[in-house]
Amino acid sequence: MRVIRKGCGKPVVGVVGCLHGDEIIGKKVIDWLDKVSLAKGSLILILANEEAIALGKRYVDADLNRCFPGKSDGNNEEKIAAKMLQELKDCDVVLDIHSTSAVTENFVVVTRHPELVGKVPLEKVVWMGDFGKNSALIDFVNGVSIEFDERTGFQKVVDTIGVCLCNLGLLDGAAILEKQEHFVVYDVMKKDSSPVLKNFEKTVIKNETFYPILFGEKAYTGILCLKARRKIKKFIFP
Ligand SMILES: [Zn+2]
């Protein structure tokens, strides 16, 4: 795990890249942020799973984003998780950057801190509800995950992260507020059938209406996609 600290004072924003070693956009964002000059506050940049990055794999022993809060005497990922929470403990906000093999609109993932989603200039918001299993990074810090389709260009990715940092007060610039659509995951679809689905598009199968999320994610072995309901009017998080 590599940690870079820059700036001083509040707010303290943590940016985590490569919780999954094969999602290399996180490393590119960290390298970019390392060179950016801040208007205010501090950044704690964490390149999470260097061992997995070196292997070009998602993880070494276990999925790091299922290992929190971690163990100081555990396996590779459990040790990283424990160290990472120590490094991030003074953060006011944490942004956790991921990429997906799914063809999808980029989206924000939230488990516990819905108030943060408005800081991220993306239209789609996915509430994981009980499906995060209470072992993801954002279950233990005041943060959100941002999921980019891996085909997204680098400039678009850094523009999105840059606007987040403007909205959080670390960079100068006008805040861009997106009108957001909220989706709540309530179940998973197993890989025992093979319909072709489109992420975030209303789908009806056997009288069940749902919105597929992360259909096409290669890292999901037994799961075809997550199933979500769309919250149309005034959204109240469960
Ligand atoms: Zn990931």
PDB file of C-alpha atoms and ligand atoms in Angstrom:
ATOM      1  CA  MET A   1       0.000   0.000   0.000  1.00  0.00           C
ATOM      2  CA  ARG A   2       1.352   3.439  -0.948  1.00  0.00           C
ATOM      3  CA  VAL A   3       0.199   6.595   0.853  1.00  0.00           C
ATOM      4  CA  ILE A   4       0.749  10.157  -0.374  1.00  0.00           C
ATOM      5  CA  ARG A   5      -0.289  13.100   1.773  1.00  0.00           C
ATOM      6  CA  LYS A   6      -0.570  16.627   0.431  1.00  0.00           C
ATOM      7  CA  GLY A   7      -1.957  19.997   1.462  1.00  0.00           C
ATOM      8  CA  CYS A   8      -2.881  20.894   5.024  1.00  0.00           C
ATOM      9  CA  GLY A   9      -5.914  21.483   7.195  1.00  0.00           C
ATOM     10  CA  LYS A  10      -9.558  20.741   6.603  1.00  0.00           C
ATOM     11  CA  PRO A  11     -11.341  19.252   4.839  1.00  0.00           C
ATOM     12  CA  VAL A  12      -9.314  16.054   4.664  1.00  0.00           C
ATOM     13  CA  VAL A  13     -10.321  13.979   1.656  1.00  0.00           C
ATOM     14  CA  GLY A  14      -9.050  10.447   1.061  1.00  0.00           C
ATOM     15  CA  VAL A  15      -8.905   9.097  -2.474  1.00  0.00           C
ATOM     16  CA  VAL A  16      -8.397   5.357  -2.808  1.00  0.00           C
ATOM     17  CA  GLY A  17      -7.375   3.679  -6.057  1.00  0.00           C
ATOM     18  CA  CYS A  18      -6.858   0.013  -6.928  1.00  0.00           C
ATOM     19  CA  LEU A  19      -8.697  -1.675  -4.077  1.00  0.00           C
ATOM     20  CA  HIS A  20      -8.956  -4.112  -6.974  1.00  0.00           C
ATOM     21  CA  GLY A  21      -5.493  -4.526  -8.493  1.00  0.00           C
ATOM     22  CA  ASP A  22      -6.708  -4.868 -12.086  1.00  0.00           C
ATOM     23  CA  GLU A  23      -8.738  -1.617 -12.054  1.00  0.00           C
ATOM     24  CA  ILE A  24      -5.834   0.513 -13.124  1.00  0.00           C
ATOM     25  CA  ILE A  25      -7.792   3.738 -13.591  1.00  0.00           C
ATOM     26  CA  GLY A  26      -7.442   4.224  -9.813  1.00  0.00           C
ATOM     27  CA  LYS A  27      -3.638   4.383 -10.120  1.00  0.00           C
ATOM     28  CA  LYS A  28      -3.911   6.891 -12.986  1.00  0.00           C
ATOM     29  CA  VAL A  29      -6.180   9.132 -10.883  1.00  0.00           C
ATOM     30  CA  ILE A  30      -3.779   8.947  -7.901  1.00  0.00           C
ATOM     31  CA  ASP A  31      -0.825   9.860 -10.183  1.00  0.00           C
ATOM     32  CA  TRP A  32      -2.838  12.791 -11.567  1.00  0.00           C
ATOM     33  CA  LEU A  33      -3.917  14.019  -8.104  1.00  0.00           C
ATOM     34  CA  ASP A  34      -0.304  13.812  -6.908  1.00  0.00           C
ATOM     35  CA  LYS A  35       0.484  16.680  -9.327  1.00  0.00           C
ATOM     36  CA  VAL A  36      -2.637  18.820  -8.776  1.00  0.00           C
ATOM     37  CA  SER A  37      -2.299  21.927  -6.566  1.00  0.00           C
ATOM     38  CA  LEU A  38      -4.994  22.288  -3.946  1.00  0.00           C
ATOM     39  CA  ALA A  39      -6.892  25.501  -3.194  1.00  0.00           C
ATOM     40  CA  LYS A  40      -7.660  24.338   0.356  1.00  0.00           C
ATOM     41  CA  GLY A  41      -7.589  21.300   2.653  1.00  0.00           C
ATOM     42  CA  SER A  42      -5.655  18.031   2.419  1.00  0.00           C
ATOM     43  CA  LEU A  43      -5.613  14.925   0.335  1.00  0.00           C
ATOM     44  CA  ILE A  44      -4.640  11.439   1.470  1.00  0.00           C
ATOM     45  CA  LEU A  45      -4.021   9.399  -1.669  1.00  0.00           C
ATOM     46  CA  ILE A  46      -3.867   5.639  -1.273  1.00  0.00           C
ATOM     47  CA  LEU A  47      -2.770   3.159  -3.884  1.00  0.00           C
ATOM     48  CA  ALA A  48      -4.310   0.171  -2.172  1.00  0.00           C
ATOM     49  CA  ASN A  49      -3.315  -3.258  -3.450  1.00  0.00           C
ATOM     50  CA  GLU A  50       0.184  -2.914  -4.932  1.00  0.00           C
ATOM     51  CA  GLU A  51       0.786  -6.674  -4.708  1.00  0.00           C
ATOM     52  CA  ALA A  52      -2.284  -7.376  -6.863  1.00  0.00           C
ATOM     53  CA  ILE A  53      -1.373  -4.536  -9.271  1.00  0.00           C
ATOM     54  CA  ALA A  54       2.039  -6.166  -9.797  1.00  0.00           C
ATOM     55  CA  LEU A  55       0.310  -9.448 -10.629  1.00  0.00           C
ATOM     56  CA  GLY A  56      -2.312  -7.760 -12.851  1.00  0.00           C
ATOM     57  CA  LYS A  57      -4.990  -9.419 -10.723  1.00  0.00           C
ATOM     58  CA  ARG A  58      -8.061  -8.319  -8.783  1.00  0.00           C
ATOM     59  CA  TYR A  59      -6.530  -9.590  -5.527  1.00  0.00           C
ATOM     60  CA  VAL A  60      -3.895 -11.926  -4.094  1.00  0.00           C
ATOM     61  CA  ASP A  61      -5.672 -13.875  -1.297  1.00  0.00           C
ATOM     62  CA  ALA A  62      -9.182 -12.407  -1.063  1.00  0.00           C
ATOM     63  CA  ASP A  63     -11.285  -9.577  -2.501  1.00  0.00           C
ATOM     64  CA  LEU A  64      -9.993  -6.545  -0.555  1.00  0.00           C
ATOM     65  CA  ASN A  65     -13.373  -4.837  -0.737  1.00  0.00           C
ATOM     66  CA  ARG A  66     -14.853  -7.739   1.243  1.00  0.00           C
ATOM     67  CA  CYS A  67     -12.082  -7.712   3.892  1.00  0.00           C
ATOM     68  CA  PHE A  68     -12.860  -4.625   5.957  1.00  0.00           C
ATOM     69  CA  PRO A  69     -12.237  -3.879   8.808  1.00  0.00           C
ATOM     70  CA  GLY A  70      -9.266  -6.213   8.200  1.00  0.00           C
ATOM     71  CA  LYS A  71      -6.757  -7.911  10.523  1.00  0.00           C
ATOM     72  CA  SER A  72      -3.203  -6.854  11.303  1.00  0.00           C
ATOM     73  CA  ASP A  73      -2.108 -10.529  11.325  1.00  0.00           C
ATOM     74  CA  GLY A  74      -4.362 -11.677   8.456  1.00  0.00           C
ATOM     75  CA  ASN A  75      -3.774 -12.486   4.779  1.00  0.00           C
ATOM     76  CA  ASN A  76      -2.453  -9.950   2.233  1.00  0.00           C
ATOM     77  CA  GLU A  77      -5.783  -8.135   1.806  1.00  0.00           C
ATOM     78  CA  GLU A  78      -6.833  -8.297   5.482  1.00  0.00           C
ATOM     79  CA  LYS A  79      -3.532  -6.619   6.441  1.00  0.00           C
ATOM     80  CA  ILE A  80      -4.007  -3.901   3.800  1.00  0.00           C
ATOM     81  CA  ALA A  81      -7.590  -3.271   4.987  1.00  0.00           C
ATOM     82  CA  ALA A  82      -6.494  -2.790   8.608  1.00  0.00           C
ATOM     83  CA  LYS A  83      -3.613  -0.470   7.616  1.00  0.00           C
ATOM     84  CA  MET A  84      -5.836   1.498   5.269  1.00  0.00           C
ATOM     85  CA  LEU A  85      -8.460   2.283   7.926  1.00  0.00           C
ATOM     86  CA  GLN A  86      -5.656   3.616  10.138  1.00  0.00           C
ATOM     87  CA  GLU A  87      -4.424   5.898   7.334  1.00  0.00           C
ATOM     88  CA  LEU A  88      -7.948   7.119   6.531  1.00  0.00           C
ATOM     89  CA  LYS A  89      -9.154   7.607  10.096  1.00  0.00           C
ATOM     90  CA  ASP A  90      -8.880  11.422  10.015  1.00  0.00           C
ATOM     91  CA  CYS A  91     -10.639  11.818   6.663  1.00  0.00           C
ATOM     92  CA  ASP A  92     -13.811  13.858   6.470  1.00  0.00           C
ATOM     93  CA  VAL A  93     -14.703  12.160   3.186  1.00  0.00           C
ATOM     94  CA  VAL A  94     -13.320   9.214   1.198  1.00  0.00           C
ATOM     95  CA  LEU A  95     -13.718   8.640  -2.543  1.00  0.00           C
ATOM     96  CA  ASP A  96     -13.070   5.030  -3.566  1.00  0.00           C
ATOM     97  CA  ILE A  97     -12.414   4.613  -7.297  1.00  0.00           C
ATOM     98  CA  HIS A  98     -13.312   1.484  -9.238  1.00  0.00           C
ATOM     99  CA  SER A  99     -13.780   0.395 -12.823  1.00  0.00           C
ATOM    100  CA  THR A 100     -15.997  -2.305 -14.258  1.00  0.00           C
ATOM    101  CA  SER A 101     -15.981  -4.509 -17.332  1.00  0.00           C
ATOM    102  CA  ALA A 102     -19.763  -3.970 -17.537  1.00  0.00           C
ATOM    103  CA  VAL A 103     -21.035  -1.667 -20.281  1.00  0.00           C
ATOM    104  CA  THR A 104     -22.715   0.915 -18.089  1.00  0.00           C
ATOM    105  CA  GLU A 105     -23.223   4.555 -17.323  1.00  0.00           C
ATOM    106  CA  ASN A 106     -20.709   5.574 -14.665  1.00  0.00           C
ATOM    107  CA  PHE A 107     -22.337   5.636 -11.225  1.00  0.00           C
ATOM    108  CA  VAL A 108     -21.934   6.341  -7.511  1.00  0.00           C
ATOM    109  CA  VAL A 109     -22.278   3.530  -4.958  1.00  0.00           C
ATOM    110  CA  VAL A 110     -23.475   4.307  -1.459  1.00  0.00           C
ATOM    111  CA  THR A 111     -23.996   2.125   1.601  1.00  0.00           C
ATOM    112  CA  ARG A 112     -24.172   4.443   4.606  1.00  0.00           C
ATOM    113  CA  HIS A 113     -23.608   8.062   3.648  1.00  0.00           C
ATOM    114  CA  PRO A 114     -26.277   9.213   1.208  1.00  0.00           C
ATOM    115  CA  GLU A 115     -25.510  12.882   1.880  1.00  0.00           C
ATOM    116  CA  LEU A 116     -22.269  12.512  -0.080  1.00  0.00           C
ATOM    117  CA  VAL A 117     -23.738  11.340  -3.374  1.00  0.00           C
ATOM    118  CA  GLY A 118     -24.699  14.889  -4.364  1.00  0.00           C
ATOM    119  CA  LYS A 119     -20.980  15.782  -4.372  1.00  0.00           C
ATOM    120  CA  VAL A 120     -20.338  13.375  -7.244  1.00  0.00           C
ATOM    121  CA  PRO A 121     -21.349  14.703 -10.663  1.00  0.00           C
ATOM    122  CA  LEU A 122     -22.888  11.483 -11.960  1.00  0.00           C
ATOM    123  CA  GLU A 123     -26.564  10.920 -12.704  1.00  0.00           C
ATOM    124  CA  LYS A 124     -26.897   7.369 -11.453  1.00  0.00           C
ATOM    125  CA  VAL A 125     -26.769   6.507  -7.746  1.00  0.00           C
ATOM    126  CA  VAL A 126     -26.824   2.890  -6.531  1.00  0.00           C
ATOM    127  CA  TRP A 127     -27.703   2.148  -2.909  1.00  0.00           C
ATOM    128  CA  MET A 128     -26.289  -1.273  -1.998  1.00  0.00           C
ATOM    129  CA  GLY A 129     -28.572  -1.862   0.979  1.00  0.00           C
ATOM    130  CA  ASP A 130     -27.805  -5.227   2.558  1.00  0.00           C
ATOM    131  CA  PHE A 131     -25.775  -6.429  -0.421  1.00  0.00           C
ATOM    132  CA  GLY A 132     -22.516  -4.798   0.658  1.00  0.00           C
ATOM    133  CA  LYS A 133     -22.199  -7.453   3.403  1.00  0.00           C
ATOM    134  CA  ASN A 134     -20.723  -4.844   5.779  1.00  0.00           C
ATOM    135  CA  SER A 135     -17.201  -5.613   4.637  1.00  0.00           C
ATOM    136  CA  ALA A 136     -16.596  -2.935   2.000  1.00  0.00           C
ATOM    137  CA  LEU A 137     -14.343   0.079   2.582  1.00  0.00           C
ATOM    138  CA  ILE A 138     -17.290   2.488   2.429  1.00  0.00           C
ATOM    139  CA  ASP A 139     -18.993   0.614   5.274  1.00  0.00           C
ATOM    140  CA  PHE A 140     -16.158   1.809   7.549  1.00  0.00           C
ATOM    141  CA  VAL A 141     -15.426   5.360   6.387  1.00  0.00           C
ATOM    142  CA  ASN A 142     -17.535   8.375   5.490  1.00  0.00           C
ATOM    143  CA  GLY A 143     -17.326   7.666   1.798  1.00  0.00           C
ATOM    144  CA  VAL A 144     -18.759   6.592  -1.521  1.00  0.00           C
ATOM    145  CA  SER A 145     -17.443   4.389  -4.296  1.00  0.00           C
ATOM    146  CA  ILE A 146     -17.375   5.610  -7.867  1.00  0.00           C
ATOM    147  CA  GLU A 147     -17.700   2.976 -10.551  1.00  0.00           C
ATOM    148  CA  PHE A 148     -16.436   3.834 -14.055  1.00  0.00           C
ATOM    149  CA  ASP A 149     -17.083   1.737 -17.144  1.00  0.00           C
ATOM    150  CA  GLU A 150     -13.499   0.707 -17.996  1.00  0.00           C
ATOM    151  CA  ARG A 151     -13.965   2.160 -21.496  1.00  0.00           C
ATOM    152  CA  THR A 152     -14.342   5.678 -20.041  1.00  0.00           C
ATOM    153  CA  GLY A 153     -11.615   8.015 -21.281  1.00  0.00           C
ATOM    154  CA  PHE A 154      -9.038   9.251 -18.770  1.00  0.00           C
ATOM    155  CA  GLN A 155     -10.044  12.897 -19.255  1.00  0.00           C
ATOM    156  CA  LYS A 156     -13.672  12.158 -18.403  1.00  0.00           C
ATOM    157  CA  VAL A 157     -12.583  10.255 -15.282  1.00  0.00           C
ATOM    158  CA  VAL A 158     -10.365  13.072 -13.978  1.00  0.00           C
ATOM    159  CA  ASP A 159     -13.046  15.653 -14.854  1.00  0.00           C
ATOM    160  CA  THR A 160     -15.490  13.716 -12.652  1.00  0.00           C
ATOM    161  CA  ILE A 161     -13.021  13.444  -9.755  1.00  0.00           C
ATOM    162  CA  GLY A 162     -12.010  17.103 -10.241  1.00  0.00           C
ATOM    163  CA  VAL A 163     -15.640  18.259  -9.917  1.00  0.00           C
ATOM    164  CA  CYS A 164     -16.016  16.119  -6.745  1.00  0.00           C
ATOM    165  CA  LEU A 165     -13.007  17.920  -5.264  1.00  0.00           C
ATOM    166  CA  CYS A 166     -14.484  21.323  -6.283  1.00  0.00           C
ATOM    167  CA  ASN A 167     -17.753  20.356  -4.601  1.00  0.00           C
ATOM    168  CA  LEU A 168     -15.804  19.345  -1.485  1.00  0.00           C
ATOM    169  CA  GLY A 169     -13.903  22.666  -1.504  1.00  0.00           C
ATOM    170  CA  LEU A 170     -10.378  21.365  -2.294  1.00  0.00           C
ATOM    171  CA  LEU A 171     -10.180  22.763  -5.804  1.00  0.00           C
ATOM    172  CA  ASP A 172     -11.392  26.091  -7.135  1.00  0.00           C
ATOM    173  CA  GLY A 173     -14.224  25.983  -9.589  1.00  0.00           C
ATOM    174  CA  ALA A 174     -17.964  26.084  -9.857  1.00  0.00           C
ATOM    175  CA  ALA A 175     -19.825  23.147  -8.428  1.00  0.00           C
ATOM    176  CA  ILE A 176     -21.690  21.186 -11.063  1.00  0.00           C
ATOM    177  CA  LEU A 177     -24.766  19.589  -9.616  1.00  0.00           C
ATOM    178  CA  GLU A 178     -26.291  16.676 -11.486  1.00  0.00           C
ATOM    179  CA  LYS A 179     -29.905  15.708 -11.299  1.00  0.00           C
ATOM    180  CA  GLN A 180     -29.579  12.210  -9.874  1.00  0.00           C
ATOM    181  CA  GLU A 181     -31.613   9.058 -10.314  1.00  0.00           C
ATOM    182  CA  HIS A 182     -31.555   6.615  -7.402  1.00  0.00           C
ATOM    183  CA  PHE A 183     -31.603   2.825  -7.522  1.00  0.00           C
ATOM    184  CA  VAL A 184     -31.849   0.454  -4.566  1.00  0.00           C
ATOM    185  CA  VAL A 185     -30.413  -3.049  -4.926  1.00  0.00           C
ATOM    186  CA  TYR A 186     -32.763  -5.662  -3.473  1.00  0.00           C
ATOM    187  CA  ASP A 187     -31.581  -8.963  -4.958  1.00  0.00           C
ATOM    188  CA  VAL A 188     -29.111 -10.605  -7.330  1.00  0.00           C
ATOM    189  CA  MET A 189     -29.798 -12.533 -10.511  1.00  0.00           C
ATOM    190  CA  LYS A 190     -27.890 -15.802 -10.624  1.00  0.00           C
ATOM    191  CA  LYS A 191     -26.044 -16.954 -13.739  1.00  0.00           C
ATOM    192  CA  ASP A 192     -28.414 -19.879 -14.305  1.00  0.00           C
ATOM    193  CA  SER A 193     -30.146 -18.194 -17.245  1.00  0.00           C
ATOM    194  CA  SER A 194     -28.590 -16.009 -19.891  1.00  0.00           C
ATOM    195  CA  PRO A 195     -30.787 -13.121 -20.972  1.00  0.00           C
ATOM    196  CA  VAL A 196     -28.991 -10.146 -22.500  1.00  0.00           C
ATOM    197  CA  LEU A 197     -29.697  -7.177 -20.265  1.00  0.00           C
ATOM    198  CA  LYS A 198     -28.944  -3.472 -20.399  1.00  0.00           C
ATOM    199  CA  ASN A 199     -27.745  -1.759 -17.228  1.00  0.00           C
ATOM    200  CA  PHE A 200     -30.137   0.824 -15.733  1.00  0.00           C
ATOM    201  CA  GLU A 201     -32.834  -0.086 -18.270  1.00  0.00           C
ATOM    202  CA  LYS A 202     -36.272  -1.128 -17.057  1.00  0.00           C
ATOM    203  CA  THR A 203     -36.525  -4.918 -17.427  1.00  0.00           C
ATOM    204  CA  VAL A 204     -39.461  -7.268 -16.922  1.00  0.00           C
ATOM    205  CA  ILE A 205     -38.835 -10.996 -16.497  1.00  0.00           C
ATOM    206  CA  LYS A 206     -41.657 -13.288 -15.338  1.00  0.00           C
ATOM    207  CA  ASN A 207     -43.736 -10.356 -14.062  1.00  0.00           C
ATOM    208  CA  GLU A 208     -40.821  -8.988 -12.034  1.00  0.00           C
ATOM    209  CA  THR A 209     -39.811  -5.434 -12.911  1.00  0.00           C
ATOM    210  CA  PHE A 210     -36.251  -4.405 -12.100  1.00  0.00           C
ATOM    211  CA  TYR A 211     -33.244  -2.428 -13.265  1.00  0.00           C
ATOM    212  CA  PRO A 212     -30.055  -4.455 -13.905  1.00  0.00           C
ATOM    213  CA  ILE A 213     -26.846  -3.127 -12.346  1.00  0.00           C
ATOM    214  CA  LEU A 214     -23.366  -4.392 -13.274  1.00  0.00           C
ATOM    215  CA  PHE A 215     -24.619  -6.838 -15.906  1.00  0.00           C
ATOM    216  CA  GLY A 216     -21.440  -7.883 -17.746  1.00  0.00           C
ATOM    217  CA  GLU A 217     -19.040  -7.566 -14.769  1.00  0.00           C
ATOM    218  CA  LYS A 218     -16.499 -10.324 -15.399  1.00  0.00           C
ATOM    219  CA  ALA A 219     -15.374 -10.463 -11.766  1.00  0.00           C
ATOM    220  CA  TYR A 220     -18.819 -11.757 -10.753  1.00  0.00           C
ATOM    221  CA  THR A 221     -18.637 -15.504 -11.160  1.00  0.00           C
ATOM    222  CA  GLY A 222     -22.047 -16.794 -10.029  1.00  0.00           C
ATOM    223  CA  ILE A 223     -23.981 -13.551 -10.473  1.00  0.00           C
ATOM    224  CA  LEU A 224     -25.464 -12.267 -13.729  1.00  0.00           C
ATOM    225  CA  CYS A 225     -26.293  -8.840 -12.302  1.00  0.00           C
ATOM    226  CA  LEU A 226     -27.685  -7.013  -9.306  1.00  0.00           C
ATOM    227  CA  LYS A 227     -31.396  -6.232  -9.380  1.00  0.00           C
ATOM    228  CA  ALA A 228     -32.527  -2.784  -8.310  1.00  0.00           C
ATOM    229  CA  ARG A 229     -35.696  -0.780  -7.974  1.00  0.00           C
ATOM    230  CA  ARG A 230     -35.807   2.791  -9.148  1.00  0.00           C
ATOM    231  CA  LYS A 231     -36.918   5.476  -6.740  1.00  0.00           C
ATOM    232  CA  ILE A 232     -38.795   7.954  -8.849  1.00  0.00           C
ATOM    233  CA  LYS A 233     -39.961  10.704  -6.557  1.00  0.00           C
ATOM    234  CA  LYS A 234     -38.409  12.287  -3.532  1.00  0.00           C
ATOM    235  CA  PHE A 235     -35.863   9.723  -2.485  1.00  0.00           C
ATOM    236  CA  ILE A 236     -35.596   8.662   1.122  1.00  0.00           C
ATOM    237  CA  PHE A 237     -32.772   6.271   1.839  1.00  0.00           C
ATOM    238  CA  PRO A 238     -33.807   3.091   3.605  1.00  0.00           C
TER     239      PRO A 238
HETATM  240 ZN    ZN B   1     -13.537  -2.629  -8.083  1.00  0.00          ZN
END
